[in-house]
Structure formats: C-alpha cells, structure tokens
Amino acid sequence: MATASGEGILMIEDARLDSGATDNDPTAVWLREAKAGDASAFEKIIVLYQRQVLTTSLRLLGDLKDAQDASQEVFLRLYKYLHRFEDGREFPPWLYRVTVNVCRDLQRRRQRTATLSLDDLVESGEMREPASSTDLEAELGLAEKRSFVKEALKRLPEKERAAVVLRDIEGLSTREVAGILGSSEVTVRSQVSSARMKMKLFLERRLKRRS
Amino acid sequence: MNCNSFEEWIALYVEGDLDPSRARNVESHLESCASCQRFLKELEASQAIVKELAAESLDPASFNVVRKRVMQEVNRRQARPVWWRFLSSAFAQWHPAWAVSLAVLVALGFLLQWQLWRKQAGSDRPDGPPTVSMPAVPKESPDSSRPSPSEKAEPQAPDGGLEITQIARRQVSPAPHDVLTPDEAQPDAVAAETEPPVEQGSNLQPKEPLPADIAPEPPPPLVIKLVTDDPNIVIVWLVDQEVDHN
C-alpha cells in the first residue's frame, strides 16, 4: 500500500502477487482511474509497484542505472498499454512479465554480460572440485555475499537468470514463474535447477579465491 | 541413477520444488550417499546467500528518480492536443499483424492497378489487338439499355477503368485516333472491334521479333518496399516490367 504525504514521497510497501484485482483492491480502482486519464492515480500505481519493478530490474540487469532506465520504460509501457489491461486480471504478474521483457530487450541491446557456462566449469575441473568450506554463510560478510550473488546472477544465461530471480529472490511459485516467462513448469524447474548449481559453484569458487 | 542425476534433483529438493515421489527417491539416496549429503549442505548454504539478496533495500532516492522521470513524460503526453492523443490511442491499439495485413492489401491493390495499367498500355499499341474503351459508349446513349459488347467483355469494368485507360494512353502511347469519340462509337463498330484477336489478326502481317542487338534493354524491375512497424519485417516486392516486342 502507498499513502501520499506532502509532495508524494511515500511510504512504500511491497506489492506482491497476492494483491488480486477486486473492487476493494486499490490497484484495480487506480487502474480504472488511470485508464480514464487520471495522472495522479497512475502515480499511485507507480509508487505501489516501483519496488517490485526496480528491484527485479536490478537483479536481472545488475546495474542500478540500467535498472532505472528499464523501470522507466516499464511504467511508460504500462501507461501506453493501460487500455489493454483487462479489469479483473491480476496486475502484478502482468507487470513482472513486462519487466522481464523490457530487461531482456535492454540487455540484448547492450550485450554486456558474459555468461557462465556450466560446461566450462566442468571442463575446467571446478565442477568436480569439492568446496573449500561447507559453511559459506559464516565466511562471507553481508555486503560481500550480495556482491557475489549479483556477480553470479550476471553471468547466468538470460532465461536461467530470470527463472532463478523470480523463484528464489522474488519468492514466486514455479507456476507463477512459468506464467510470467511464458514457459512450462518443467522448463522452469530445469532452468532453476541448473541456475542453482551454477550459483553454488560460482560462490564456492569466489570464496576459494578470496581465502 | 548416478549421483550427477541426483544432483539435479537435489537442486530442486533443496527448495521443495520436487514432487513427493521424487523427493522420497532423493531422501532414500541421501541416506546412503555421503557425497550427495555434502552437495545438499553446500547447496543449502549457497541458497541462503542467494536469498540474502531479497532483503536488500534500495535508497528511496533511486525510486524517486524513476517516478519523477515517468511522471514528467506522462504529463508531457497529457499536455498534447486531444486529437493527437486520440490518434495515438487509436494507433496504440493496432496490432502489428493488422498493420502488416493492411500493407499487404495496399501492395496487392497497387500490383493489380499496375497490371491493369500494363494491360491497357499494351493493348493501345497500333498493331496490338483491338480493344474497346469504356468512354466510347456514352451512358446517355439511346442504346444504353442494351448491354454493350465492352460490357460483355469486362462486365465489372466501372468508371475507374476509364480513368486508367486514359492515363495509359497519355503516358505510354498517345494515339488519339485509337480513342473512339462518342460520335464514332457505333455499337456495331464496337462489336466488330471486340472480335477475337485471331480473326482480326488475319488481316495483319505477323511481325518478326526484333533482333537482339536492336531490341530495347528490358527495364529494371519495379521495387516496392513496405516498411512495417517491426523494423525486422520489410516486404520487398519485385515487379518484372516486361517489354512486349510484338
């Protein structure tokens, strides 16, 4: 929920998938008002969902400036295609889908990331190498952990990254992720499994280098 | 199943993503496999680190930058004239497939017009097969109740056909003597002219084809390019402009 105060800087709470579109749902009301041309209603929608959009973009792109550009594009697309959004439809999954698509387009345009190939790791022997420590959490500081995870995410293939971000970091169910990505649940499970193993290897390798 | 196959399942089992029967398989394997037990522990540790990222909070200023930029653009768009917003909204609802379909229809129409023009231009040559032009029969003619031969030949030919014929005559082979004036247009004469070319051609000497060195160069093909909304889709239409040497 977001409440306006002063110039519109606002208390932000997380908008999750459980906010179904009903008449009592503020999102549904604001969407109707925004469709009718009410800019302030549209701004309320931005405030409510900016965390979802910006953090997801950041995890998919790995760079705050890129994530802000992507978030801007997501909300402008939302504004442009607001009339296509049917009343009664769940809004957050739709917004996740737009976010994933915008980030994918942006990333393809910029072509920055090098992907981490699991096969390369296997060939280099790192796949078979036992971890130097089984207690990764105890050895890493919080900032370092986040930094390593972001680096690992950046190096995952695009589809695996999207699947693991939505499933493990955004905390959506496999079914919801499949709906957002337009894939089957089996495909999402396979992508998530592969991504988790790669992330584990990457984190272990980083920890070994660090120590 | 070997341990490598189990690792893929363990990567799902660790977050409860396996169906119950497979989860039981994994559990029974884990009881007897120290290597997979270690793999599971390592995976649990790495997953805990990955999930730390979910708790990361961003500076509110980062959100405000986005919101302000979006609202500036929204207000700019709302300040546009009503007619502009109406058009934008109308075209925003266009599906790309509709635009492509329309483009193809326009292209087909253009091609049809072009073929008609070529046909008319070819038939206007002095030694070509005789044709009847629509203007030759005035609508107010006393015989207008009777279907004219030209109507028999091309029953669908509307007034538009007249326009094409005249343009063709002007542009390709101006031969005013070929155009029948309303005074000259006698129904019988018209009927005679619509006889099949073979019979007409009996009075004509068949022409020898031009030698290759005298024959004019064939014109380059006409290129019609249709650019769609999608920059990856460009419809290119090549229309061969044949020269009739007869």
Coordinates of N, CA, C and O in Angstrom, one line a residue, chain B residues 7 9 22 37 40 42 49 52 54 58 75 81 85 93-94 96 98 128 140 142 145 165 172 193 203 216 218-219 227:
Chain B
E7 N 22.0 -34.9 -8.4 CA 22.3 -33.5 -8.0 C 21.3 -32.6 -8.6 O 20.9 -31.5 -8.0
W9 N 18.2 -33.2 -9.1 CA 17.0 -33.3 -8.3 C 17.2 -32.6 -6.9 O 16.3 -32.0 -6.4
R22 N 9.5 -38.1 -6.2 CA 10.9 -37.9 -6.5 C 11.6 -37.5 -5.2 O 12.8 -37.8 -5.0
Q37 N 25.1 -36.0 0.3 CA 24.7 -35.2 1.5 C 25.5 -33.9 1.6 O 25.0 -32.9 2.0
L40 N 24.1 -31.4 -0.8 CA 22.9 -30.8 -0.3 C 23.3 -29.7 0.7 O 22.7 -28.6 0.6
E42 N 26.1 -27.9 0.9 CA 26.7 -26.8 0.2 C 25.6 -26.0 -0.5 O 25.6 -24.8 -0.6
I49 N 22.7 -17.7 0.8 CA 23.3 -16.4 0.4 C 22.5 -15.8 -0.7 O 22.3 -14.6 -0.7
E52 N 19.7 -13.9 0.6 CA 20.0 -12.6 1.3 C 19.7 -11.4 0.4 O 19.4 -10.3 0.9
A54 N 17.2 -10.9 -1.4 CA 15.8 -10.4 -1.3 C 15.6 -9.4 -0.3 O 14.7 -8.6 -0.3
L58 N 16.7 -0.7 -1.3 CA 17.4 0.3 -2.1 C 17.1 1.7 -1.5 O 16.1 1.9 -0.8
N75 N 3.0 13.6 -18.0 CA 2.4 14.9 -18.0 C 2.6 15.6 -19.4 O 1.7 16.3 -19.9
P81 N -2.4 17.9 -27.7 CA -3.8 18.2 -28.1 C -4.7 16.9 -28.0 O -4.1 15.8 -28.2
R85 N -3.9 12.9 -29.0 CA -4.0 11.7 -28.0 C -5.0 10.7 -28.6 O -4.8 9.5 -28.4
Q93 N -3.7 0.9 -30.3 CA -4.5 -0.4 -30.2 C -4.2 -1.3 -31.4 O -4.7 -2.4 -31.5
W94 N -3.5 -0.7 -32.4 CA -3.3 -1.5 -33.6 C -2.3 -2.7 -33.3 O -1.3 -2.5 -32.7
P96 N 0.3 -5.3 -34.6 CA 1.3 -5.3 -35.7 C 0.8 -6.1 -36.9 O 1.0 -5.8 -38.0
W98 N -2.2 -6.5 -37.9 CA -3.2 -5.7 -38.7 C -2.4 -4.8 -39.7 O -2.8 -4.6 -40.8
G128 N -1.4 -3.8 -81.9 CA -1.8 -4.7 -80.8 C -3.2 -5.1 -81.1 O -3.9 -4.7 -82.0
E140 N -25.4 8.1 -71.7 CA -26.8 8.6 -72.1 C -27.2 8.1 -73.5 O -28.1 8.6 -74.0
P142 N -28.7 6.3 -76.5 CA -30.1 5.7 -76.6 C -30.0 4.2 -76.5 O -31.0 3.6 -76.1
S145 N -29.6 1.0 -72.8 CA -30.3 -0.1 -72.2 C -29.8 -1.5 -72.6 O -29.9 -2.5 -71.9
T165 N -7.5 3.8 -68.5 CA -7.3 3.7 -69.9 C -6.7 5.1 -70.4 O -5.8 5.1 -71.2
V172 N 1.8 6.3 -72.2 CA 2.5 5.2 -72.9 C 2.5 5.4 -74.4 O 3.6 5.6 -75.0
E193 N -14.9 -4.6 -83.2 CA -13.6 -4.5 -82.6 C -13.4 -5.5 -81.5 O -12.3 -5.8 -81.2
N203 N -6.0 -10.1 -90.9 CA -5.6 -9.0 -91.8 C -4.2 -8.4 -91.5 O -3.8 -7.6 -92.2
P216 N 15.2 -3.3 -77.4 CA 15.5 -2.4 -76.3 C 15.8 -3.3 -75.0 O 15.3 -4.4 -74.9
P218 N 15.6 -4.6 -71.4 CA 14.4 -4.7 -70.6 C 14.6 -3.8 -69.4 O 15.7 -3.6 -68.9
P219 N 13.5 -3.1 -69.0 CA 13.6 -2.1 -67.9 C 13.9 -2.9 -66.6 O 13.5 -4.1 -66.5
V227 N 7.5 -0.9 -45.5 CA 8.2 -1.0 -44.2 C 7.1 -1.1 -43.1 O 6.2 -0.3 -43.1

